[in-house]
Amino acid sequence: MNGENFLQTFHYPVNTFPGKMEVSINRKQLVPGRDFIISPNSPGAKGKATLAQKDSTHYSNVHKHITVSIQSKLTWSVAHEVADFTTIQVDKKAIYKKPVIVELNIENKFIQDFKASNVCAMVKGTVRPDSLILFTAHYDHLGGMGRSTYFPGANDNASGVSLLLSLAKYYAANPQRYTIGFICFAGEEAGLLGSKYFTENPLVPLSSIRFLTNVDLVGTGDEGITVVNATEFPKEFMLLNTINDDGNFLVKINARGKAANSDHYWFTEQGVPSFFIYTLGGIKAYHDIFDKAETLPFNEYQDLFKLIVKFNERLIN
Ligand SMILES: [Zn+2]
């Protein structure tokens, strides 16, 4: 995108768990990812502790800075600082009695200057190369939790990256009047950091972007899609609906307002017209070890691809 390099590199602080990840409660060994997750801002911990009940779902040893919290769904994330308590979130299906004794062997590693890169590219426009259509999708996920527990992130967001790559392949073979840009953002899960960095250090003038489409969680679609920023850009949203009705692509397009829930956000804040599209229906795995490619249907992938291409065709011409 800057004519030199596909990578735009930046750094951020992040707490990681590259080593041991062992938890037992009431002497029963728990399976990481399935039975428990560690709160992302936890320091490492080693040893045994007796827990006291704090409320219906929280059990702590205040002296040893350990908390066990009982959850009905385990949802992991990323933290950029380390708190002073090690918190273990346990799936309620994994334990039968109140947790009394917890034994931990957990290693964390706080990295002050974690290096990450946005991946940026473009296909030059044939008539108005200074006007831009932009497609974005984050390619980071949550990383590993311990040495052997892996969060695949198939829907979040390998699905969006694959759609972006399909679009890149299509536009490389079919250059348009406008320049078509593609960005895979890093650091999304740590707080939309890659897109924030890009908008603060843009490789193209933000004012030259005619429209941005961000895709995240697009591996299903049997119940349609939701469009964030629909109410911010009603003309474009109407156009999207007209094209969808004409082409019979998706069963439903839900309108949503502004939301800081993916990488379109910083661009919207800078006045760049944008939509964030995610699909609805199918498997509900999210930020857990079950977000796997094998169970992701991709049933509306072609239709969504066609809808996006036709929508942008109309914006350009
Ligand atoms: Zn995501």
PDB file of C-alpha atoms in Angstrom, residues 1-130:
ATOM      1  CA  MET A   1       0.000   0.000   0.000  1.00  0.00           C
ATOM      2  CA  ASN A   2       2.947   2.343   0.568  1.00  0.00           C
ATOM      3  CA  GLY A   3       4.754   0.861  -2.457  1.00  0.00           C
ATOM      4  CA  GLU A   4       7.501  -0.705  -0.310  1.00  0.00           C
ATOM      5  CA  ASN A   5       6.200  -3.363   1.998  1.00  0.00           C
ATOM      6  CA  PHE A   6       3.015  -5.340   2.653  1.00  0.00           C
ATOM      7  CA  LEU A   7       3.546  -4.999   6.412  1.00  0.00           C
ATOM      8  CA  GLN A   8       2.769  -2.066   8.667  1.00  0.00           C
ATOM      9  CA  THR A   9       4.426  -2.946  11.963  1.00  0.00           C
ATOM     10  CA  PHE A  10       3.500  -1.683  15.430  1.00  0.00           C
ATOM     11  CA  HIS A  11       3.902  -2.785  19.049  1.00  0.00           C
ATOM     12  CA  TYR A  12       1.666  -3.220  22.061  1.00  0.00           C
ATOM     13  CA  PRO A  13       1.822  -4.659  25.579  1.00  0.00           C
ATOM     14  CA  VAL A  14       0.126  -8.039  26.069  1.00  0.00           C
ATOM     15  CA  ASN A  15      -0.152 -10.730  28.736  1.00  0.00           C
ATOM     16  CA  THR A  16       0.544 -14.233  27.387  1.00  0.00           C
ATOM     17  CA  PHE A  17       0.454 -17.835  28.675  1.00  0.00           C
ATOM     18  CA  PRO A  18       3.098 -19.773  26.767  1.00  0.00           C
ATOM     19  CA  GLY A  19       3.957 -22.346  29.458  1.00  0.00           C
ATOM     20  CA  LYS A  20       2.262 -24.431  32.138  1.00  0.00           C
ATOM     21  CA  MET A  21      -1.551 -24.299  32.458  1.00  0.00           C
ATOM     22  CA  GLU A  22      -2.577 -26.792  35.147  1.00  0.00           C
ATOM     23  CA  VAL A  23      -5.612 -26.421  37.393  1.00  0.00           C
ATOM     24  CA  SER A  24      -7.237 -28.921  39.702  1.00  0.00           C
ATOM     25  CA  ILE A  25     -10.246 -28.249  41.886  1.00  0.00           C
ATOM     26  CA  ASN A  26     -11.198 -30.513  44.795  1.00  0.00           C
ATOM     27  CA  ARG A  27      -8.362 -32.759  43.517  1.00  0.00           C
ATOM     28  CA  LYS A  28      -9.925 -33.157  40.058  1.00  0.00           C
ATOM     29  CA  GLN A  29      -7.656 -32.168  37.170  1.00  0.00           C
ATOM     30  CA  LEU A  30      -9.456 -29.799  34.773  1.00  0.00           C
ATOM     31  CA  VAL A  31      -8.972 -29.642  30.998  1.00  0.00           C
ATOM     32  CA  PRO A  32      -7.805 -26.182  29.835  1.00  0.00           C
ATOM     33  CA  GLY A  33     -10.187 -24.511  27.384  1.00  0.00           C
ATOM     34  CA  ARG A  34     -12.969 -27.046  27.932  1.00  0.00           C
ATOM     35  CA  ASP A  35     -13.317 -27.003  31.762  1.00  0.00           C
ATOM     36  CA  PHE A  36     -11.671 -23.670  32.545  1.00  0.00           C
ATOM     37  CA  ILE A  37     -10.058 -20.573  31.145  1.00  0.00           C
ATOM     38  CA  ILE A  38      -7.788 -18.142  32.907  1.00  0.00           C
ATOM     39  CA  SER A  39      -8.781 -14.483  33.088  1.00  0.00           C
ATOM     40  CA  PRO A  40      -6.479 -12.884  30.509  1.00  0.00           C
ATOM     41  CA  ASN A  41      -5.020 -10.331  32.937  1.00  0.00           C
ATOM     42  CA  SER A  42      -3.960 -12.992  35.463  1.00  0.00           C
ATOM     43  CA  PRO A  43      -0.422 -13.368  36.750  1.00  0.00           C
ATOM     44  CA  GLY A  44       1.012 -16.884  36.902  1.00  0.00           C
ATOM     45  CA  ALA A  45       0.487 -18.906  40.088  1.00  0.00           C
ATOM     46  CA  LYS A  46       1.807 -22.084  41.651  1.00  0.00           C
ATOM     47  CA  GLY A  47       0.659 -24.051  44.684  1.00  0.00           C
ATOM     48  CA  LYS A  48      -2.390 -25.055  46.657  1.00  0.00           C
ATOM     49  CA  ALA A  49      -5.035 -22.800  48.219  1.00  0.00           C
ATOM     50  CA  THR A  50      -8.223 -23.181  50.230  1.00  0.00           C
ATOM     51  CA  LEU A  51     -11.124 -21.116  48.952  1.00  0.00           C
ATOM     52  CA  ALA A  52     -13.804 -19.181  50.807  1.00  0.00           C
ATOM     53  CA  GLN A  53     -17.160 -18.460  49.198  1.00  0.00           C
ATOM     54  CA  LYS A  54     -17.713 -14.769  48.295  1.00  0.00           C
ATOM     55  CA  ASP A  55     -21.089 -15.002  46.533  1.00  0.00           C
ATOM     56  CA  SER A  56     -23.048 -17.579  44.532  1.00  0.00           C
ATOM     57  CA  THR A  57     -20.388 -17.830  41.810  1.00  0.00           C
ATOM     58  CA  HIS A  58     -17.113 -16.533  43.325  1.00  0.00           C
ATOM     59  CA  TYR A  59     -14.651 -18.325  45.612  1.00  0.00           C
ATOM     60  CA  SER A  60     -11.411 -16.704  46.742  1.00  0.00           C
ATOM     61  CA  ASN A  61      -8.272 -17.002  48.726  1.00  0.00           C
ATOM     62  CA  VAL A  62      -7.545 -13.337  49.391  1.00  0.00           C
ATOM     63  CA  HIS A  63      -4.183 -13.997  51.004  1.00  0.00           C
ATOM     64  CA  LYS A  64      -2.898 -15.973  47.974  1.00  0.00           C
ATOM     65  CA  HIS A  65      -4.608 -13.713  45.424  1.00  0.00           C
ATOM     66  CA  ILE A  66      -6.589 -16.507  43.777  1.00  0.00           C
ATOM     67  CA  THR A  67     -10.226 -16.396  42.646  1.00  0.00           C
ATOM     68  CA  VAL A  68     -12.354 -19.131  41.119  1.00  0.00           C
ATOM     69  CA  SER A  69     -15.431 -17.941  39.287  1.00  0.00           C
ATOM     70  CA  ILE A  70     -18.143 -20.307  38.033  1.00  0.00           C
ATOM     71  CA  GLN A  71     -19.471 -19.569  34.543  1.00  0.00           C
ATOM     72  CA  SER A  72     -22.112 -21.030  32.267  1.00  0.00           C
ATOM     73  CA  LYS A  73     -20.119 -20.185  29.096  1.00  0.00           C
ATOM     74  CA  LEU A  74     -16.332 -19.762  28.866  1.00  0.00           C
ATOM     75  CA  THR A  75     -15.378 -16.781  26.710  1.00  0.00           C
ATOM     76  CA  TRP A  76     -11.698 -15.912  26.507  1.00  0.00           C
ATOM     77  CA  SER A  77     -10.076 -12.594  25.505  1.00  0.00           C
ATOM     78  CA  VAL A  78      -6.756 -10.681  25.591  1.00  0.00           C
ATOM     79  CA  ALA A  79      -5.385  -8.280  28.230  1.00  0.00           C
ATOM     80  CA  HIS A  80      -2.666  -5.669  27.991  1.00  0.00           C
ATOM     81  CA  GLU A  81      -1.908  -5.501  31.669  1.00  0.00           C
ATOM     82  CA  VAL A  82      -1.426  -7.894  34.579  1.00  0.00           C
ATOM     83  CA  ALA A  83      -3.751  -7.665  37.574  1.00  0.00           C
ATOM     84  CA  ASP A  84      -2.781  -8.778  41.092  1.00  0.00           C
ATOM     85  CA  PHE A  85      -5.255 -11.701  41.228  1.00  0.00           C
ATOM     86  CA  THR A  86      -5.100 -15.007  39.349  1.00  0.00           C
ATOM     87  CA  THR A  87      -8.692 -15.691  38.317  1.00  0.00           C
ATOM     88  CA  ILE A  88      -9.792 -19.091  37.044  1.00  0.00           C
ATOM     89  CA  GLN A  89     -13.141 -19.200  35.258  1.00  0.00           C
ATOM     90  CA  VAL A  90     -14.614 -22.684  35.570  1.00  0.00           C
ATOM     91  CA  ASP A  91     -17.424 -24.105  33.462  1.00  0.00           C
ATOM     92  CA  LYS A  92     -20.222 -25.086  35.835  1.00  0.00           C
ATOM     93  CA  LYS A  93     -20.523 -28.448  34.035  1.00  0.00           C
ATOM     94  CA  ALA A  94     -16.958 -29.310  35.075  1.00  0.00           C
ATOM     95  CA  ILE A  95     -17.510 -29.395  38.845  1.00  0.00           C
ATOM     96  CA  TYR A  96     -20.204 -31.033  40.952  1.00  0.00           C
ATOM     97  CA  LYS A  97     -19.513 -29.505  44.352  1.00  0.00           C
ATOM     98  CA  LYS A  98     -18.460 -26.101  45.617  1.00  0.00           C
ATOM     99  CA  PRO A  99     -14.780 -25.489  44.923  1.00  0.00           C
ATOM    100  CA  VAL A 100     -12.829 -25.752  48.195  1.00  0.00           C
ATOM    101  CA  ILE A 101      -9.294 -26.697  47.275  1.00  0.00           C
ATOM    102  CA  VAL A 102      -7.603 -25.352  44.183  1.00  0.00           C
ATOM    103  CA  GLU A 103      -4.161 -26.339  42.971  1.00  0.00           C
ATOM    104  CA  LEU A 104      -2.476 -24.286  40.272  1.00  0.00           C
ATOM    105  CA  ASN A 105       0.613 -24.388  38.121  1.00  0.00           C
ATOM    106  CA  ILE A 106       0.282 -21.543  35.638  1.00  0.00           C
ATOM    107  CA  GLU A 107       2.970 -19.545  33.865  1.00  0.00           C
ATOM    108  CA  ASN A 108       2.361 -16.147  32.306  1.00  0.00           C
ATOM    109  CA  LYS A 109       4.703 -13.929  30.347  1.00  0.00           C
ATOM    110  CA  PHE A 110       3.981 -10.237  30.055  1.00  0.00           C
ATOM    111  CA  ILE A 111       5.398  -8.770  26.844  1.00  0.00           C
ATOM    112  CA  GLN A 112       5.759  -4.993  26.907  1.00  0.00           C
ATOM    113  CA  ASP A 113       6.553  -4.597  23.200  1.00  0.00           C
ATOM    114  CA  PHE A 114       4.754  -7.372  21.376  1.00  0.00           C
ATOM    115  CA  LYS A 115       5.436  -6.926  17.668  1.00  0.00           C
ATOM    116  CA  ALA A 116       2.533  -7.222  15.225  1.00  0.00           C
ATOM    117  CA  SER A 117       1.863  -6.106  11.663  1.00  0.00           C
ATOM    118  CA  ASN A 118      -1.135  -5.051   9.619  1.00  0.00           C
ATOM    119  CA  VAL A 119      -0.972  -6.592   6.134  1.00  0.00           C
ATOM    120  CA  CYS A 120      -1.908  -4.028   3.488  1.00  0.00           C
ATOM    121  CA  ALA A 121      -2.169  -4.192  -0.286  1.00  0.00           C
ATOM    122  CA  MET A 122      -4.057  -2.644  -3.185  1.00  0.00           C
ATOM    123  CA  VAL A 123      -5.040  -2.995  -6.832  1.00  0.00           C
ATOM    124  CA  LYS A 124      -4.612   0.365  -8.600  1.00  0.00           C
ATOM    125  CA  GLY A 125      -7.687   1.961 -10.131  1.00  0.00           C
ATOM    126  CA  THR A 126      -7.833   2.359 -13.925  1.00  0.00           C
ATOM    127  CA  VAL A 127      -9.639   5.736 -14.067  1.00  0.00           C
ATOM    128  CA  ARG A 128      -9.583   7.312 -10.608  1.00  0.00           C
ATOM    129  CA  PRO A 129      -6.666   5.703  -8.763  1.00  0.00           C
ATOM    130  CA  ASP A 130      -6.888   8.331  -6.007  1.00  0.00           C
TER     131      ASP A 130
END
